[in-house]
Amino acid sequence: MNVFRLSSLALVSISCAILPAAASEATPSGAAPQTYAMQALAPTIAAILGVPAPKQAEAPPIDRIVKDLQGSNKLAVLGVDAFGAAIWEKMRGKTPYLNSLATGANQAQLRSVLPSVTCVNFGCMITGGSQKTTGILTKDSQLQCEDLCSVLRANGMKSGGFGRKDYTGDRLLGRYADFSVADMASDQDVLAGMMEVIEAKKPEFVIVQYGKTDDVFHARGPFSQEAAEACAGADAWLEQLVPWLRARGYAILITADHGQHETAKKDGTTGGTHGTASDLDCLVPLVWLRSAERAN
């Protein structure tokens, strides 16, 4: 892995019955988005980029996304930490940009693998495996299965994994990708650093973790006023990043690792937590976009 030491950087990702990943119908207007297993994400990315899925992946590709993004030579996963489907529904007044991107035709949901925590689900995003398959217990765990970055490397492609210092995007994703950045204190620093890596190295696949949402949701609760402002910040980050990436030929997947639910703290205030099998913790948005050159 090549580590870029830069002063700034950033990139994105956004954590029902699970339908088969091969379902192809667009979501009818007003209907709940179709839900797929988190394990389907890595095989979907592999199919779009024209490489084999990681060997231990536990779900097939999502056909409708592969069809929509087929022919894309580069792809970016933007992961907004803890941005669950229920949180987005509650906070839509704070996410006008993301709302404008999502239609029934390019929107679904993923169900997080258990436990619904960050390292396990970002690990799943790059392997297609549940915790039993990946062996991921912490962000410093070693993967026990094949990962997408290795598959891409074997096929002559490069990858980038990004996140704030000591976050999963840094210590897990950055460890397995070809390119990362070091010592980024904020999501905006990550954004700037990631942009420099992309301009210089042009990796075919990038995945980034946006961390502030999870921090605020834990501290103040996922449906608090502070959470609303954190969602607005994530939306602004997406608005800065998505057009920039699309203009450089990247198809986009916006998703999350998990959601959150409210919990009472010892001091009587409300905080947030996750890790359970509940829909609040496990259902996360999935929005996909073609690159600008393939938009029409």
Coordinates of N, CA and C in Angstrom, one line a residue, residues 40-174:
A40 N -23.9 -8.4 -1.1 CA -24.0 -8.3 -2.5 C -23.2 -7.1 -3.1
L41 N -22.7 -6.2 -2.2 CA -22.0 -5.0 -2.7 C -20.7 -5.3 -3.4
A42 N -19.8 -6.1 -2.8 CA -18.5 -6.4 -3.5 C -18.7 -7.2 -4.8
P43 N -19.6 -8.2 -4.9 CA -19.8 -8.8 -6.2 C -20.3 -7.9 -7.2
T44 N -21.2 -6.9 -6.8 CA -21.7 -5.9 -7.7 C -20.6 -5.0 -8.3
I45 N -19.8 -4.6 -7.4 CA -18.6 -3.7 -7.8 C -17.8 -4.5 -8.8
A46 N -17.5 -5.7 -8.5 CA -16.6 -6.6 -9.3 C -17.2 -6.8 -10.7
A47 N -18.5 -7.0 -10.7 CA -19.2 -7.2 -12.0 C -19.2 -6.0 -12.9
I48 N -19.3 -4.8 -12.2 CA -19.3 -3.5 -13.0 C -17.9 -3.3 -13.6
L49 N -16.9 -3.6 -12.8 CA -15.5 -3.4 -13.2 C -15.0 -4.5 -14.1
G50 N -15.7 -5.6 -14.3 CA -15.3 -6.6 -15.1 C -14.3 -7.6 -14.6
V51 N -14.3 -7.8 -13.3 CA -13.4 -8.7 -12.6 C -14.2 -9.8 -11.9
P52 N -13.6 -10.9 -11.5 CA -14.3 -11.9 -10.7 C -14.6 -11.3 -9.3
A53 N -15.7 -11.8 -8.7 CA -16.1 -11.5 -7.4 C -15.1 -12.1 -6.4
P54 N -14.8 -11.5 -5.2 CA -14.0 -12.2 -4.2 C -14.5 -13.6 -4.0
K55 N -13.6 -14.6 -3.9 CA -14.0 -16.0 -3.9 C -15.0 -16.4 -2.8
Q56 N -14.9 -15.8 -1.6 CA -15.8 -16.2 -0.6 C -17.0 -15.3 -0.4
A57 N -17.3 -14.5 -1.4 CA -18.5 -13.7 -1.4 C -19.8 -14.5 -1.2
E58 N -20.7 -14.0 -0.4 CA -21.8 -14.8 0.0 C -23.1 -14.5 -0.7
A59 N -23.1 -13.6 -1.7 CA -24.3 -13.2 -2.4 C -23.9 -12.9 -3.9
P60 N -24.9 -13.0 -4.8 CA -24.6 -12.6 -6.2 C -24.7 -11.1 -6.4
P61 N -24.2 -10.6 -7.5 CA -24.3 -9.2 -7.8 C -25.8 -8.7 -7.8
I62 N -26.0 -7.5 -7.6 CA -27.3 -6.9 -7.8 C -27.5 -6.5 -9.3
D63 N -28.3 -7.3 -10.0 CA -28.3 -7.2 -11.5 C -28.7 -5.8 -11.9
R64 N -29.7 -5.1 -11.3 CA -30.2 -3.9 -11.8 C -29.1 -2.8 -11.7
I65 N -28.2 -2.9 -10.7 CA -27.1 -1.9 -10.6 C -26.0 -2.2 -11.6
V66 N -25.7 -3.5 -11.8 CA -24.7 -3.9 -12.8 C -25.2 -3.4 -14.2
K67 N -26.5 -3.6 -14.5 CA -27.0 -3.2 -15.8 C -26.9 -1.7 -15.9
D68 N -27.3 -0.9 -14.9 CA -27.2 0.6 -15.0 C -25.8 1.1 -15.1
L69 N -24.8 0.5 -14.5 CA -23.5 1.0 -14.4 C -22.5 0.2 -15.3
Q70 N -23.0 -0.7 -16.0 CA -22.2 -1.5 -16.9 C -21.4 -0.6 -17.9
G71 N -20.1 -0.9 -18.1 CA -19.3 -0.1 -19.0 C -18.5 0.9 -18.2
S72 N -18.8 1.1 -16.9 CA -18.0 2.0 -16.1 C -16.6 1.5 -15.9
N73 N -15.6 2.3 -16.1 CA -14.2 1.9 -15.9 C -13.7 2.2 -14.5
K74 N -14.4 3.1 -13.8 CA -14.0 3.4 -12.4 C -15.2 3.5 -11.6
L75 N -15.0 3.3 -10.3 CA -16.2 3.3 -9.4 C -15.7 3.8 -8.0
A76 N -16.6 4.6 -7.3 CA -16.3 5.1 -6.0 C -17.4 4.7 -5.1
V77 N -17.1 4.2 -3.9 CA -18.1 3.9 -2.8 C -17.9 5.0 -1.8
L78 N -19.0 5.7 -1.5 CA -19.0 6.8 -0.5 C -19.8 6.3 0.7
G79 N -19.1 6.0 1.8 CA -19.8 5.4 2.9 C -20.0 6.5 4.0
V80 N -21.2 6.9 4.3 CA -21.5 7.8 5.3 C -21.8 7.0 6.6
D81 N -20.9 7.0 7.5 CA -21.0 6.2 8.7 C -22.2 6.4 9.5
A82 N -23.0 5.3 9.8 CA -24.2 5.3 10.7 C -25.4 6.0 10.0
F83 N -25.3 6.3 8.8 CA -26.4 7.0 8.1 C -27.5 5.9 7.7
G84 N -28.3 5.5 8.6 CA -29.3 4.5 8.4 C -30.4 5.0 7.6
A85 N -31.2 4.1 7.0 CA -32.4 4.5 6.2 C -33.4 5.3 7.0
A86 N -33.6 4.9 8.2 CA -34.6 5.6 9.1 C -34.1 7.0 9.4
I87 N -32.8 7.1 9.6 CA -32.2 8.5 9.8 C -32.4 9.4 8.6
W88 N -32.1 8.8 7.5 CA -32.3 9.6 6.2 C -33.7 10.1 6.1
E89 N -34.7 9.1 6.3 CA -36.1 9.5 6.2 C -36.5 10.6 7.1
K90 N -35.9 10.6 8.3 CA -36.2 11.6 9.3 C -35.6 12.9 9.0
M91 N -34.4 12.9 8.4 CA -33.6 14.1 8.1 C -33.6 14.6 6.7
R92 N -34.6 14.2 5.9 CA -34.6 14.6 4.5 C -34.6 16.1 4.3
G93 N -35.1 16.8 5.3 CA -35.1 18.3 5.2 C -33.7 18.8 5.2
K94 N -32.7 18.0 5.7 CA -31.3 18.4 5.8 C -30.4 17.9 4.7
T95 N -31.0 17.1 3.8 CA -30.2 16.4 2.8 C -30.7 16.7 1.4
P96 N -30.9 17.9 1.0 CA -31.5 18.2 -0.3 C -30.7 17.7 -1.5
Y97 N -29.3 17.7 -1.4 CA -28.5 17.2 -2.5 C -28.7 15.7 -2.7
L98 N -28.6 14.9 -1.6 CA -28.8 13.5 -1.7 C -30.2 13.2 -2.2
N99 N -31.2 13.9 -1.7 CA -32.6 13.7 -2.1 C -32.7 13.9 -3.7
S100 N -32.0 14.8 -4.2 CA -32.1 15.2 -5.6 C -31.4 14.1 -6.5
L101 N -30.5 13.3 -5.9 CA -29.9 12.2 -6.6 C -30.7 10.9 -6.7
A102 N -31.5 10.7 -5.7 CA -32.2 9.4 -5.5 C -33.5 9.4 -6.2
T103 N -33.8 8.4 -7.0 CA -35.1 8.2 -7.6 C -35.4 6.7 -7.4
G104 N -36.6 6.3 -7.7 CA -37.0 4.9 -7.5 C -36.1 4.0 -8.4
A105 N -35.6 4.5 -9.5 CA -34.9 3.7 -10.4 C -33.4 3.5 -10.0
N106 N -32.9 4.4 -9.1 CA -31.5 4.2 -8.8 C -31.3 4.2 -7.2
Q107 N -32.3 3.6 -6.6 CA -32.3 3.6 -5.1 C -32.7 2.3 -4.6
A108 N -32.0 1.8 -3.6 CA -32.4 0.5 -2.9 C -31.9 0.7 -1.4
Q109 N -32.0 -0.4 -0.7 CA -31.5 -0.5 0.6 C -30.6 -1.7 0.8
L110 N -29.6 -1.7 1.7 CA -28.8 -2.8 2.0 C -29.1 -3.2 3.5
R111 N -29.0 -4.4 3.8 CA -29.1 -4.9 5.2 C -27.7 -5.2 5.7
S112 N -27.3 -4.6 6.7 CA -26.0 -4.8 7.3 C -25.8 -6.2 7.8
V113 N -24.6 -6.7 7.8 CA -24.3 -8.0 8.4 C -24.2 -7.8 9.9
L114 N -24.3 -8.9 10.7 CA -24.2 -8.8 12.1 C -22.8 -9.2 12.6
P115 N -22.3 -8.5 13.7 CA -23.0 -7.4 14.3 C -22.9 -6.1 13.5
S116 N -23.9 -5.3 13.6 CA -24.1 -4.1 12.7 C -23.1 -3.0 13.3
V117 N -21.8 -3.2 13.1 CA -20.8 -2.3 13.5 C -19.9 -1.9 12.3
T118 N -19.1 -0.9 12.5 CA -18.4 -0.3 11.3 C -17.4 -1.3 10.7
C119 N -16.5 -1.8 11.5 CA -15.4 -2.6 10.9 C -15.9 -3.8 10.2
V120 N -17.0 -4.5 10.7 CA -17.5 -5.7 10.2 C -18.2 -5.4 8.8
N121 N -18.9 -4.3 8.7 CA -19.6 -4.0 7.5 C -18.7 -3.3 6.4
F122 N -17.8 -2.5 6.8 CA -16.8 -2.1 5.7 C -16.0 -3.2 5.2
G123 N -15.7 -4.2 6.1 CA -15.0 -5.4 5.7 C -15.8 -6.2 4.7
C124 N -17.1 -6.2 5.0 CA -18.1 -6.9 4.1 C -18.1 -6.2 2.7
M125 N -18.1 -4.9 2.7 CA -18.2 -4.1 1.5 C -17.1 -4.5 0.5
I126 N -15.9 -4.9 1.0 CA -14.8 -5.2 0.1 C -14.5 -6.7 0.0
T127 N -15.4 -7.5 0.6 CA -15.2 -9.0 0.5 C -16.4 -9.7 0.1
G128 N -17.6 -9.2 0.4 CA -18.8 -9.9 0.2 C -19.1 -10.9 1.3
G129 N -18.4 -10.9 2.4 CA -18.5 -11.9 3.4 C -19.0 -11.3 4.7
S130 N -19.7 -12.2 5.5 CA -20.2 -11.9 6.8 C -19.0 -12.0 7.8
Q131 N -19.2 -11.7 9.1 CA -18.1 -11.7 10.0 C -17.5 -13.1 10.1
K132 N -18.3 -14.2 10.0 CA -17.8 -15.5 10.1 C -16.8 -15.8 8.9
T133 N -17.0 -15.2 7.8 CA -16.1 -15.4 6.6 C -14.9 -14.5 6.7
T134 N -15.1 -13.2 7.1 CA -14.0 -12.3 7.0 C -13.1 -12.4 8.2
G135 N -13.6 -12.8 9.4 CA -12.8 -12.9 10.6 C -12.6 -11.5 11.2
I136 N -13.3 -10.5 10.8 CA -13.1 -9.1 11.3 C -13.7 -9.0 12.6
L137 N -12.9 -8.7 13.6 CA -13.4 -8.4 15.0 C -13.2 -6.9 15.3
T138 N -12.1 -6.3 14.8 CA -11.8 -4.9 15.0 C -11.2 -4.4 13.7
K139 N -11.0 -3.1 13.7 CA -10.5 -2.4 12.5 C -9.0 -2.9 12.2
D140 N -8.4 -3.5 13.2 CA -7.0 -4.0 13.0 C -6.9 -5.5 12.7
S141 N -8.1 -6.1 12.6 CA -8.1 -7.6 12.3 C -7.6 -7.8 10.9
Q142 N -7.0 -9.0 10.6 CA -6.6 -9.5 9.3 C -7.7 -10.2 8.6
L143 N -8.0 -9.8 7.4 CA -9.1 -10.5 6.6 C -8.7 -12.0 6.5
Q144 N -9.7 -12.8 6.6 CA -9.5 -14.3 6.4 C -10.0 -14.8 5.1
C145 N -10.3 -13.9 4.2 CA -10.8 -14.2 2.9 C -10.3 -13.3 1.8
E146 N -10.6 -13.6 0.6 CA -10.1 -12.7 -0.5 C -10.9 -11.4 -0.5
D147 N -10.2 -10.3 -0.8 CA -10.8 -9.0 -0.9 C -10.8 -8.4 -2.3
L148 N -11.7 -7.5 -2.5 CA -11.8 -6.8 -3.8 C -10.6 -6.1 -4.2
C149 N -9.8 -5.5 -3.3 CA -8.6 -4.8 -3.7 C -7.6 -5.8 -4.3
S150 N -7.5 -7.0 -3.7 CA -6.6 -8.0 -4.2 C -7.0 -8.5 -5.6
V151 N -8.3 -8.7 -5.8 CA -8.8 -9.1 -7.1 C -8.5 -8.1 -8.1
L152 N -8.7 -6.8 -7.8 CA -8.4 -5.8 -8.8 C -6.9 -5.7 -9.1
R153 N -6.1 -5.9 -8.1 CA -4.7 -5.8 -8.3 C -4.2 -7.0 -9.2
A154 N -4.8 -8.1 -9.0 CA -4.5 -9.3 -9.9 C -4.9 -9.1 -11.3
N155 N -5.8 -8.1 -11.5 CA -6.3 -7.8 -12.9 C -5.8 -6.5 -13.4
G156 N -4.7 -6.0 -12.8 CA -4.0 -4.8 -13.3 C -4.7 -3.5 -13.0
M157 N -5.5 -3.5 -11.9 CA -6.2 -2.3 -11.5 C -5.7 -1.9 -10.1
K158 N -5.9 -0.6 -9.7 CA -5.5 -0.1 -8.5 C -6.7 0.4 -7.7
S159 N -6.5 0.5 -6.3 CA -7.6 0.9 -5.4 C -7.1 1.9 -4.4
G160 N -8.1 2.6 -3.8 CA -7.8 3.5 -2.8 C -8.8 3.4 -1.6
G161 N -8.3 3.4 -0.4 CA -9.1 3.3 0.8 C -8.8 4.5 1.7
F162 N -9.9 5.2 2.2 CA -9.7 6.4 2.8 C -10.6 6.6 4.1
G163 N -10.0 7.3 5.1 CA -10.8 7.6 6.3 C -9.9 8.4 7.2
R164 N -10.5 9.0 8.2 CA -9.8 9.7 9.2 C -8.8 8.9 10.0
K165 N -7.8 9.5 10.6 CA -6.8 8.8 11.3 C -7.4 7.9 12.4
D166 N -7.1 6.7 12.4 CA -7.5 5.6 13.4 C -8.9 5.2 13.2
Y167 N -9.6 5.7 12.1 CA -10.9 5.2 11.8 C -10.8 4.0 10.9
T168 N -11.9 3.3 10.7 CA -11.9 2.0 9.9 C -11.4 2.3 8.5
G169 N -11.8 3.5 7.9 CA -11.4 3.8 6.5 C -9.9 3.9 6.4
D170 N -9.2 4.3 7.5 CA -7.8 4.4 7.6 C -7.1 3.1 7.9
R171 N -7.5 2.5 9.0 CA -6.8 1.3 9.5 C -7.2 0.0 8.9
L172 N -8.4 -0.1 8.3 CA -8.8 -1.3 7.6 C -8.8 -1.2 6.1
L173 N -9.6 -0.2 5.6 CA -9.7 -0.1 4.1 C -8.4 0.4 3.6
G174 N -7.7 1.3 4.2 CA -6.4 1.8 3.7 C -5.3 0.8 3.7

